[in-house]
Tab-separated table of C-alpha atoms in Angstrom:
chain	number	residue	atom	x	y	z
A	1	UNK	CA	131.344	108.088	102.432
A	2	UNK	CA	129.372	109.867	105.303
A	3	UNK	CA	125.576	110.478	105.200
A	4	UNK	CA	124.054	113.361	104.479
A	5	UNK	CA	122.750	115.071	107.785
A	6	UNK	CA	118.747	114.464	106.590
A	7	UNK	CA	119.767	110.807	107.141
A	8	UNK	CA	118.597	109.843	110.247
A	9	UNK	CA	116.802	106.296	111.602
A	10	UNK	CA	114.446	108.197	112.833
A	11	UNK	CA	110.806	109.101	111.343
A	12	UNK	CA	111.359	112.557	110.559
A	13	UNK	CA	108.298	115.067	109.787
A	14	UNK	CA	109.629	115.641	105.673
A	15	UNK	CA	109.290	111.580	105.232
A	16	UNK	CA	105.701	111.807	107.027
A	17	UNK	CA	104.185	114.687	104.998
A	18	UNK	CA	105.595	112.698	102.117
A	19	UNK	CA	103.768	109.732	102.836
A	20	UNK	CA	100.787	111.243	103.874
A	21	UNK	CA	100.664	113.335	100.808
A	22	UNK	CA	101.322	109.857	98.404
A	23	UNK	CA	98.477	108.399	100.736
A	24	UNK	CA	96.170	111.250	99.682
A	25	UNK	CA	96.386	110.252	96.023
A	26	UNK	CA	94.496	107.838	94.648
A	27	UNK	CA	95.675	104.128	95.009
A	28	UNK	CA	97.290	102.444	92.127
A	29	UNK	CA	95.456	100.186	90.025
A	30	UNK	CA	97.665	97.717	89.804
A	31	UNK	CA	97.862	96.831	93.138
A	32	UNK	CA	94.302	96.206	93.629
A	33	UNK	CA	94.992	94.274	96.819
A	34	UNK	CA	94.451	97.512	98.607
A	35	UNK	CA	91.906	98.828	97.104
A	36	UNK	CA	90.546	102.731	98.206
A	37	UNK	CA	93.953	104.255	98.983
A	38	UNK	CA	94.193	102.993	102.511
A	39	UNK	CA	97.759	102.437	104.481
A	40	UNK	CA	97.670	99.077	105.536
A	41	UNK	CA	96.805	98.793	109.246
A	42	UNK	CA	96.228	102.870	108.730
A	43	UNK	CA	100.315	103.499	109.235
A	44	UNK	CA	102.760	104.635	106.627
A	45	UNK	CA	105.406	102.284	108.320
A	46	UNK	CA	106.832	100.183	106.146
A	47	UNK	CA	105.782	96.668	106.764
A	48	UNK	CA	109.592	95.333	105.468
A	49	UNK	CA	112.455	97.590	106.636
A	50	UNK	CA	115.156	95.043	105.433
A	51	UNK	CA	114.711	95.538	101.878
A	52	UNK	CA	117.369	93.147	99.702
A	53	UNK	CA	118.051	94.726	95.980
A	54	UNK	CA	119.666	92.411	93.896
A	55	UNK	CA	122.319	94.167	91.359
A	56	UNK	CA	124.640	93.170	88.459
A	57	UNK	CA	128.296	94.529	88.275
A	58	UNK	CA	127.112	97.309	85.754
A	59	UNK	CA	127.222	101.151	85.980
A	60	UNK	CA	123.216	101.476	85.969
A	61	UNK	CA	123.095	99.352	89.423
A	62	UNK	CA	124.424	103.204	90.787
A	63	UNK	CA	120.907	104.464	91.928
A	64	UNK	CA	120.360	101.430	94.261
A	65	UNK	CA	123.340	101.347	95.644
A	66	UNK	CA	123.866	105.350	96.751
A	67	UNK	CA	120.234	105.064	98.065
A	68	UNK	CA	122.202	103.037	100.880
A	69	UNK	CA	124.890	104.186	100.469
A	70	UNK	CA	124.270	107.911	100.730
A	71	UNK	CA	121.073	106.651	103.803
A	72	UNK	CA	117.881	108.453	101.696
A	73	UNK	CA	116.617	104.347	102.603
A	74	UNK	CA	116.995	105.614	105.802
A	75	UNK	CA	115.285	108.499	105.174
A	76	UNK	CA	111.976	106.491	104.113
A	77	UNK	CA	112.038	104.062	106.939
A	78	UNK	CA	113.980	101.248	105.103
A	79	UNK	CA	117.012	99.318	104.970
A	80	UNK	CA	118.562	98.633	101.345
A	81	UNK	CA	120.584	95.685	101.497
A	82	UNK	CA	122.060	95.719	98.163
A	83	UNK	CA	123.045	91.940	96.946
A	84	UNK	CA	125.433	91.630	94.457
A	85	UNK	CA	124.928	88.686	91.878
A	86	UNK	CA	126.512	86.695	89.169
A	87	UNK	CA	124.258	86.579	86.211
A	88	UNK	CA	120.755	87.497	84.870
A	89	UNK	CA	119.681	84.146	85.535
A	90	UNK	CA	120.642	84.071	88.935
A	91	UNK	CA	118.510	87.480	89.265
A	92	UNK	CA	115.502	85.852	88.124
A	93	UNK	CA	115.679	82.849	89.677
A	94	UNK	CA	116.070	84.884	93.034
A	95	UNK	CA	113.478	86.808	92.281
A	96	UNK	CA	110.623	84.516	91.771
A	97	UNK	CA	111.603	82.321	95.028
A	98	UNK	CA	111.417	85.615	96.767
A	99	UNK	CA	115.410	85.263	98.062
A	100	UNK	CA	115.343	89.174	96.477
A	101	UNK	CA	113.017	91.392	97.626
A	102	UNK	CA	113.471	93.460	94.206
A	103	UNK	CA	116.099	93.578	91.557
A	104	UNK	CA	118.117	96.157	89.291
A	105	UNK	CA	116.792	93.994	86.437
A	106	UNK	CA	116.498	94.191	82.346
A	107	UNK	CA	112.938	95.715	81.468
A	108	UNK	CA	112.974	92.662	79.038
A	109	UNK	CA	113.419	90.211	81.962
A	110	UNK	CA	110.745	91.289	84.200
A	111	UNK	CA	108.296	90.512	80.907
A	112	UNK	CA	110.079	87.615	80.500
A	113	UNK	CA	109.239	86.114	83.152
A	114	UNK	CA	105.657	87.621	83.444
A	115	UNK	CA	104.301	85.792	80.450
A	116	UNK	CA	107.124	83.132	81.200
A	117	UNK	CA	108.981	83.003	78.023
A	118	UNK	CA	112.438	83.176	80.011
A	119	UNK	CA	111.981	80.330	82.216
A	120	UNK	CA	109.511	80.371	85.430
A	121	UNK	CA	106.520	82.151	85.281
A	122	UNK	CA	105.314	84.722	87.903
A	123	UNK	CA	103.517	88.188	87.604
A	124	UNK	CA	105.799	90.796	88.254
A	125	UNK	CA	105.775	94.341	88.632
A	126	UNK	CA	108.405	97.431	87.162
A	127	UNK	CA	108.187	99.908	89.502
A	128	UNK	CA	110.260	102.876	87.819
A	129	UNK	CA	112.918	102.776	85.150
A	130	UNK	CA	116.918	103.158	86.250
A	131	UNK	CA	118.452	104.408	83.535
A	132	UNK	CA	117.866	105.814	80.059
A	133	UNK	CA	120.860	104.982	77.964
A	134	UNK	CA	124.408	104.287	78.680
A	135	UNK	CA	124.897	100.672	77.121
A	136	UNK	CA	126.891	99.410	73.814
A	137	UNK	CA	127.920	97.349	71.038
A	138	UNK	CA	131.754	96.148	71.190
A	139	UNK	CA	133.181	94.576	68.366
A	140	UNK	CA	136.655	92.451	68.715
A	141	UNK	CA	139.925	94.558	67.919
A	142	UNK	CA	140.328	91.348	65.139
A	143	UNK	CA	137.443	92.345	62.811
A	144	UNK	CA	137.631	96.061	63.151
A	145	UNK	CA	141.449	95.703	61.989
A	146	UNK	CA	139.842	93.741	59.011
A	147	UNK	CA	137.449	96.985	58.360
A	148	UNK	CA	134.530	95.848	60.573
A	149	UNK	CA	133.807	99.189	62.456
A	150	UNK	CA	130.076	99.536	62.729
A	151	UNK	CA	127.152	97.748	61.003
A	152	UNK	CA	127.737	98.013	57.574
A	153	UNK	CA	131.513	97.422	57.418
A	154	UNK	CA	130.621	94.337	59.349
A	155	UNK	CA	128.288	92.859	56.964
A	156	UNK	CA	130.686	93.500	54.338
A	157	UNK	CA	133.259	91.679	56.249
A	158	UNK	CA	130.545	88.984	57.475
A	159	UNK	CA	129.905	88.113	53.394
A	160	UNK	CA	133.792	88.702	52.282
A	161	UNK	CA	135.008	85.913	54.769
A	162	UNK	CA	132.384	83.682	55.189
A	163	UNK	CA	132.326	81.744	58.778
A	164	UNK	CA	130.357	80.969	61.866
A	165	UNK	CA	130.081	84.525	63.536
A	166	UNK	CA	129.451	84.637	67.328
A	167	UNK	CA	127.853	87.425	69.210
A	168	UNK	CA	126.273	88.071	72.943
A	169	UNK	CA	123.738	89.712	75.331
A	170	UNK	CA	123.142	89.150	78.726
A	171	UNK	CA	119.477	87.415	79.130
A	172	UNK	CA	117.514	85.848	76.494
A	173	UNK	CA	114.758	88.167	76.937
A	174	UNK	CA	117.095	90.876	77.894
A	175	UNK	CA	117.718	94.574	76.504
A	176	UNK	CA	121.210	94.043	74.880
A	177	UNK	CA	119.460	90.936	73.212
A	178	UNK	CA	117.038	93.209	71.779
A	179	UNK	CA	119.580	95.916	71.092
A	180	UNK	CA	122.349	93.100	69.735
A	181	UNK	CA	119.673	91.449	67.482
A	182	UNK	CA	118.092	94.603	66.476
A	183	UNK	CA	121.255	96.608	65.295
A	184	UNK	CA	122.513	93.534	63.458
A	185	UNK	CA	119.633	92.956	61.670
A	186	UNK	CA	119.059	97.087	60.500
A	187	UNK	CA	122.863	96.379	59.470
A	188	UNK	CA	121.075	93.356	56.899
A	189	UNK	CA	122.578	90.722	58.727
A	190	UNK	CA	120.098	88.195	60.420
A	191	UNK	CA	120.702	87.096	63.683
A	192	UNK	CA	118.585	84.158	63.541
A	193	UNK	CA	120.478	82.310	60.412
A	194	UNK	CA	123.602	84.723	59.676
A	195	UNK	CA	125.151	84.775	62.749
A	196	UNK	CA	125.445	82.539	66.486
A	197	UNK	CA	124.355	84.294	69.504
A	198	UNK	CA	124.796	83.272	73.276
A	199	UNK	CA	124.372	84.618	76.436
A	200	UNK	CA	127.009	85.777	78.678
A	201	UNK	CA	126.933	88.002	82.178
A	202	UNK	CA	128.070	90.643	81.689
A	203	UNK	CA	131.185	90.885	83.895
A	204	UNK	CA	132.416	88.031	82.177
A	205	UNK	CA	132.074	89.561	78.673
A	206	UNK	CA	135.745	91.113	78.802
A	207	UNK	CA	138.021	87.893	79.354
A	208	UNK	CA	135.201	85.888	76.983
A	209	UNK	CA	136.265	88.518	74.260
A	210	UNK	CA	140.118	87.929	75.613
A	211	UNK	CA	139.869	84.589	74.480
A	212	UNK	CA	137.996	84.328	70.717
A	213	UNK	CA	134.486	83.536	72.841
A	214	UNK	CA	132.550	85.759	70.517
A	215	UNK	CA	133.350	88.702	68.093
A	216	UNK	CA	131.414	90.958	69.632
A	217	UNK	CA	128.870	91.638	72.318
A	218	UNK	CA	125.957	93.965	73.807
A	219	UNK	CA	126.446	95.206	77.281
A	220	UNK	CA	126.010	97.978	80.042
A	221	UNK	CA	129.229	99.896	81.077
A	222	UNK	CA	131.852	99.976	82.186
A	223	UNK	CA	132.643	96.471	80.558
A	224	UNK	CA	132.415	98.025	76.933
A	225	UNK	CA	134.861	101.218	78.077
A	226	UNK	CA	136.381	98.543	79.714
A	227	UNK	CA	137.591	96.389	76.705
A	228	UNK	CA	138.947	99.169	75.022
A	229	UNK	CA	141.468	100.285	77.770
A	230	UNK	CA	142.412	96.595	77.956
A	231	UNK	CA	143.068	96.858	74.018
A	232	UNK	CA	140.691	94.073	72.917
A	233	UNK	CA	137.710	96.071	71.433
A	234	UNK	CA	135.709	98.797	70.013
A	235	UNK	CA	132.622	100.736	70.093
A	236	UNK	CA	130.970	100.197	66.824
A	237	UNK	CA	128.132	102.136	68.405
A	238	UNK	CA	126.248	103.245	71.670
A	239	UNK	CA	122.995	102.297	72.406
A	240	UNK	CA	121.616	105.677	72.580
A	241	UNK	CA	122.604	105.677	68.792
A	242	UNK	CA	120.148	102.795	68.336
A	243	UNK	CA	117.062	104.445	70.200
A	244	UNK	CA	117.873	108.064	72.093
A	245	UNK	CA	116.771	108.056	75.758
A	246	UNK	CA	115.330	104.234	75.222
A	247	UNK	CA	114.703	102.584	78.452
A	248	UNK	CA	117.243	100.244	80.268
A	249	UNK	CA	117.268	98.876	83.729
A	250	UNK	CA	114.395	99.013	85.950
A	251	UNK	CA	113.171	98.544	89.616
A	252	UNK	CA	111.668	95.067	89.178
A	253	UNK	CA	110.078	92.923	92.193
A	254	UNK	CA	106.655	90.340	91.913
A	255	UNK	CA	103.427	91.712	91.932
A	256	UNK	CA	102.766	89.639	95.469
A	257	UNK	CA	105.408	91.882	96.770
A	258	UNK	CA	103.926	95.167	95.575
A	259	UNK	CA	100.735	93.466	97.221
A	260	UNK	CA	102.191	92.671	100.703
A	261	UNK	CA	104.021	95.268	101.123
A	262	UNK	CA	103.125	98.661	99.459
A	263	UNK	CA	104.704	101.155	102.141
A	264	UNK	CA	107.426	99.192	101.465
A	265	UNK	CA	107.544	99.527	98.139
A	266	UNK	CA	106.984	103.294	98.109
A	267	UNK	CA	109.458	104.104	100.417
A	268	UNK	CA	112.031	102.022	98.285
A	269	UNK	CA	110.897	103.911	94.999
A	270	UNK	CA	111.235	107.326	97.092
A	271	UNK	CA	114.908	106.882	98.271
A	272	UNK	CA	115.859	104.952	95.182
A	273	UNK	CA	114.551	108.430	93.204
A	274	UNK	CA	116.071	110.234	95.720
A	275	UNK	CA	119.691	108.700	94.639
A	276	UNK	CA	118.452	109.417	90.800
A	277	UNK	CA	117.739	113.091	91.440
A	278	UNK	CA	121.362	113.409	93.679
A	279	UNK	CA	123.519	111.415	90.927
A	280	UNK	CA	122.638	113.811	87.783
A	281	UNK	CA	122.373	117.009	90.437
A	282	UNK	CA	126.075	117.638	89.475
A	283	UNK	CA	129.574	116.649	88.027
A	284	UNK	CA	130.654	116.028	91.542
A	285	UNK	CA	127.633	113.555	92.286
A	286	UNK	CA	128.816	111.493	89.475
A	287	UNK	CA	132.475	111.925	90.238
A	288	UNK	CA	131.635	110.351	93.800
A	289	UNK	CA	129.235	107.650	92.766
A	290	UNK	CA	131.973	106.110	89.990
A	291	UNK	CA	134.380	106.221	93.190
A	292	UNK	CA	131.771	104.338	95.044
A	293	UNK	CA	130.751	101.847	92.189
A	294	UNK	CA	133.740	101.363	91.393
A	295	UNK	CA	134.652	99.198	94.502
A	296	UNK	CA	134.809	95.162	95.279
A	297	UNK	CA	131.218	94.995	96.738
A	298	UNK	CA	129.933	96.601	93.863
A	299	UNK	CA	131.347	96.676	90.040
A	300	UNK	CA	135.042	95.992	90.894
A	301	UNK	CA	136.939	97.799	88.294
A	302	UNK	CA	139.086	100.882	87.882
A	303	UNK	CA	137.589	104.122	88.479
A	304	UNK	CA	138.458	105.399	85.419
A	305	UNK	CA	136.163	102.796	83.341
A	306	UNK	CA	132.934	104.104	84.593
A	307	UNK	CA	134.363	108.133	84.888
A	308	UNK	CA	134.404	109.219	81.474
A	309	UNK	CA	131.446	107.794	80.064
A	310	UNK	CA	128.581	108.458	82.700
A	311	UNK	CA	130.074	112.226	82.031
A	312	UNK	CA	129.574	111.643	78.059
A	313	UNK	CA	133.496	111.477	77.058
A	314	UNK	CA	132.966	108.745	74.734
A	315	UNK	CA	136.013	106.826	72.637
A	316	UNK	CA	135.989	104.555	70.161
A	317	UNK	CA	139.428	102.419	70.602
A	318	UNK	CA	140.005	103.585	67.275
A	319	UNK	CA	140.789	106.962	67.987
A	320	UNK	CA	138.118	108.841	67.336
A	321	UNK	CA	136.761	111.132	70.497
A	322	UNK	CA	133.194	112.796	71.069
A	323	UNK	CA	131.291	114.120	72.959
A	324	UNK	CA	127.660	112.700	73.337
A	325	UNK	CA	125.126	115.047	75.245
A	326	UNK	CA	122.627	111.533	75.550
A	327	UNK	CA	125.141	109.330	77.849
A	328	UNK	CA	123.524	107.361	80.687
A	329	UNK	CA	121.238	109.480	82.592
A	330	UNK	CA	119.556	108.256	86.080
A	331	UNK	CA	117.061	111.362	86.258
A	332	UNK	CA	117.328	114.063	84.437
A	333	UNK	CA	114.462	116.060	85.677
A	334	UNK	CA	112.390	113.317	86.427
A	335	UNK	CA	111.966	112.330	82.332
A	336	UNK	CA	113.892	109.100	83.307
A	337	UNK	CA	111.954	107.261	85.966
A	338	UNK	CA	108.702	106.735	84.428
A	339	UNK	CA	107.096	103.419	83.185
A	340	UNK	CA	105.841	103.889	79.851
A	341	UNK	CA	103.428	101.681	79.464
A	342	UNK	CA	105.177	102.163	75.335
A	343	UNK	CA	108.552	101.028	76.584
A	344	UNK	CA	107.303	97.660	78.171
A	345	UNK	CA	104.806	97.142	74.498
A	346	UNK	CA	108.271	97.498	72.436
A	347	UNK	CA	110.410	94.713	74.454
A	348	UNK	CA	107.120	92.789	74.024
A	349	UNK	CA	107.328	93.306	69.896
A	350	UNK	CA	111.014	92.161	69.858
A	351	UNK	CA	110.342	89.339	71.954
A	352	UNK	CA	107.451	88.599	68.857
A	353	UNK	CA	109.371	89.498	66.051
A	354	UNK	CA	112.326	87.332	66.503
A	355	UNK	CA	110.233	84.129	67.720
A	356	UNK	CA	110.398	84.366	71.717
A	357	UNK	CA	106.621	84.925	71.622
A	358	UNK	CA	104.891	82.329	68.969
A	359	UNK	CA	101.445	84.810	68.973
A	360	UNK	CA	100.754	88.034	69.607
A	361	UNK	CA	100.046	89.027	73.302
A	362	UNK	CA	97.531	91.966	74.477
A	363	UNK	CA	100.527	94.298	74.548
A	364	UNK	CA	98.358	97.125	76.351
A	365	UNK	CA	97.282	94.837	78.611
A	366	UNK	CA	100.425	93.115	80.016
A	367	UNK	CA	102.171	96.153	79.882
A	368	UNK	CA	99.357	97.658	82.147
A	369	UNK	CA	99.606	94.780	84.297
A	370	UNK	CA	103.359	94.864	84.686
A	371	UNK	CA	104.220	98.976	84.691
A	372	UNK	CA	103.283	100.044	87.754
A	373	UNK	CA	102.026	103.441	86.556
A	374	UNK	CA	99.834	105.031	88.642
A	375	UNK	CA	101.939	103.680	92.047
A	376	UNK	CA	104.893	105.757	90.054
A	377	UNK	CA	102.209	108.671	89.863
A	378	UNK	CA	101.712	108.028	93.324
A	379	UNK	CA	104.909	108.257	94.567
A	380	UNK	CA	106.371	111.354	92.354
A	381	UNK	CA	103.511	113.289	93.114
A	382	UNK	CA	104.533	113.364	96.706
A	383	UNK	CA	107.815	114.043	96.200
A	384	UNK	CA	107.180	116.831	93.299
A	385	UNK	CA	108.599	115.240	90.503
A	386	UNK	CA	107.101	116.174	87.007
A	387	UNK	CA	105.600	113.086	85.549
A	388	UNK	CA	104.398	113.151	81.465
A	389	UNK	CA	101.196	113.522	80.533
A	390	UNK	CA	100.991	110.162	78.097
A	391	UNK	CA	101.799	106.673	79.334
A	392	UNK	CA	103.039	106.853	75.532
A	393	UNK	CA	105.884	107.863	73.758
A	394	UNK	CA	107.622	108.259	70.124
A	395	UNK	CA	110.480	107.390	69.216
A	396	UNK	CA	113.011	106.914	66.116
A	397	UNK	CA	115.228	104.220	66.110
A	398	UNK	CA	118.243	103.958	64.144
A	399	UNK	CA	116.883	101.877	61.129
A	400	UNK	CA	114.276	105.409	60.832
A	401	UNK	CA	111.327	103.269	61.903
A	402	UNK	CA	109.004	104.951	64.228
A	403	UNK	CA	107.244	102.999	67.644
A	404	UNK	CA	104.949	104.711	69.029
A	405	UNK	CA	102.808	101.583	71.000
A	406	UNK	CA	100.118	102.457	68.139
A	407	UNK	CA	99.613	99.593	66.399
A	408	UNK	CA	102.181	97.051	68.022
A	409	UNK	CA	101.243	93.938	66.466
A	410	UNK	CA	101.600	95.704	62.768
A	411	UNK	CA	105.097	97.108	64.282
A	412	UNK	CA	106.066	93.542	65.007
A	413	UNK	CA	105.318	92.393	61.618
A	414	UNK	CA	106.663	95.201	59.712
A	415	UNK	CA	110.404	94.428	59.933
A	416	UNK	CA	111.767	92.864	56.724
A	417	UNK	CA	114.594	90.594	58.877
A	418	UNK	CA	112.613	88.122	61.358
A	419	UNK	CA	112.226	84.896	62.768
């Protein structure tokens, strides 16, 4: 795919009144290494131009991948080198030993790891969301032809035939562990003693499925669109069902790296919002991005897995069709990319309510340590991109209980199914 023609190695005057207008702002607070708004060494040049991005096989990796692919890195003085991985583990693991400069990660991950309930323990930093929406629940073909279709019919199946049920996410402290254990348990069924679940990556959830692994599973496309075209399972229901425009993947790194290397970092966030803004600019964007996605390096499936749902032409295997105006978005005016500090809080109250965390955490306070806020500010602000005017925000999820980041702890404790 070629280039556009702004895509040039060399500095070019839009990237420096860019960077000169982010350096005008003032600096974020998070990164308090570099205190007073000063570019180190008084240059916008990034002090990294090899940037490496590691990415799961997923549709949601598409933003990092058409920054390179597309040049806008090149644009902002960088190099994305974007490094395909295995699993969520892997991710992590590369992440903290600093083999990946910064990650297409799982919002619950990057907390994971900050207050080290997932394994090491390192501060970390999410730069901007990815994605809102896009992800699902798949249930085997076998217990929807026995009536288990969404929640409810499942439980009802769950207590008529009475057996060790298996289901999976991704990451312990993942999102579709949150979403998997939260939609079972508004269903009645409780994940902790009513059901087994494990952790599989996610372009192995498909032939896991294939062979009785689990009967069903939480993922990011196109492996749930995939298992219905390959006639082994259904869409009981999208995320976006469980929690409209809830957050998904992020643009995760360390703290010490947002500390090192903050031109860097900005000019990764500007060309990685740059490929946001140019995937959801029009049908034909998203047309080209499945095409490129689609490929070996990157997810290595058929086009037409990722085609029809990024464009909201949903199916359920069961033949039922829709429509659904909330499918995966990457920008959508901007509304996508910021990091609510109330979307970190709320991984942070799953993570409590079904036993990750033992105690309650300062939820304000990591999430203002981890969401990179006012660097986002920073860095939209330059390139005109509208950015809310509350670090909070409300939402409904599908069970009709409200989060709103108000009164987390009480949140937390408030659901009748727990560990």
């Amino acid at each position: 795919m070629t280039a556009p023609d702004n895509s040039t190695s060399t500095p070019n005057p839009q990237r420096r009144s860019l960077l000169a207008a982010a350096a005008a702002l003032p600096f974020a607070t998070g990164l308090s290494g570099l205190a007073g708004g000063a570019w180190a060494q008084g240059s916008d040049k990034p002090e990294k131009e090899e940037v490496r991005i590691g990415f799961i096989p997923l549709t949601d990796c598409a933003s990092v991948v058409m920054a390179a692919v597309l040049g806008f890195d090149k644009k902002y003085g960088v190099k994305i080198i974007p490094t395909k991985e295995a699993s969520w583990a892997g991710v992590r693991d590369k992440l903290v030993n600093g083999e990946l400069d910064m990650a297409h990660v799982l919002y619950g991950l990057v907390y994971g790891v900050h207050l080290g309930t997932s394994g090491p323990k390192k501060d970390m930093a999410v730069l901007m969301n990815l994605n809102n929406n896009g992800q699902a629940i798949t249930l085997s073909k076998a217990l929807a032809d026995k009536g288990a279709v969404d929640g409810p019919s499942l439980a009802k199946v769950m207590a008529a035939n009475p057996r060790e049920y298996t289901f999976a996410g991704t990451f312990p402290t993942g999102t579709h562990a949150m979403w998997m254990h939260y939609w079972l348990a508004a269903a009645g069924i409780n994940p902790m003693s009513g059901a087994k679940l494990i952790t599989v990556p996610p372009p192995q959830m498909v032939a896991n499925m294939r062979v009785g692994n689990m009967d069903g599973f939480c993922v990011g496309e196109p492996w749930n669109h995939r298992a219905i075209m390959d006639g082994i399972g259904i869409t009981a229901n999208t995320t976006q069902d469980l929690w409209k425009d809830h957050p998904e993947k992020v643009l995760g790194t360390t703290a010490e790296f947002t500390q090192k290397y903050p031109n860097t970092t900005r000019a990764v966030m500007m060309a990685v919002l740059e490929a946001s803004r140019w995937i959801d600019a029009s049908l034909s964007n998203k047309l080209k991005m499945a095409e490129t996605v689609a490929q070996k390096a990157y997810i290595n499936t058929g086009v037409d897995a990722i085609n029809q749902r990024i464009l909201g032409r949903y199916q359920n295997g069961l033949g039922k069709t829709w429509d659904d105006p909330n499918h995966m978005k990457f920008f959508n005016d901007g509304a996508v990319n910021y990091p609510y500090l109330s979307d970190g809080m709320w991984f942070l109250t799953q993570h409590k309510r079904w036993g990750l965390l033992k105690a309650h955490p300062d939820y304000l306070a990591v999430a203002k340590q981890v969401n990179q806020a006012a660097l986002y500010k920073q860095v939209a602000g330059a390139m005109g991109i509208s950015v809310p005017k509350s670090d909070f925000r409300t939402s409904k999820l599908m069970d009709g209980v409200v989060w709103d980041g108000k009164d987390p702890a009480k949140y937390a404790d408030g659901f009748k199914i727990k560990a």
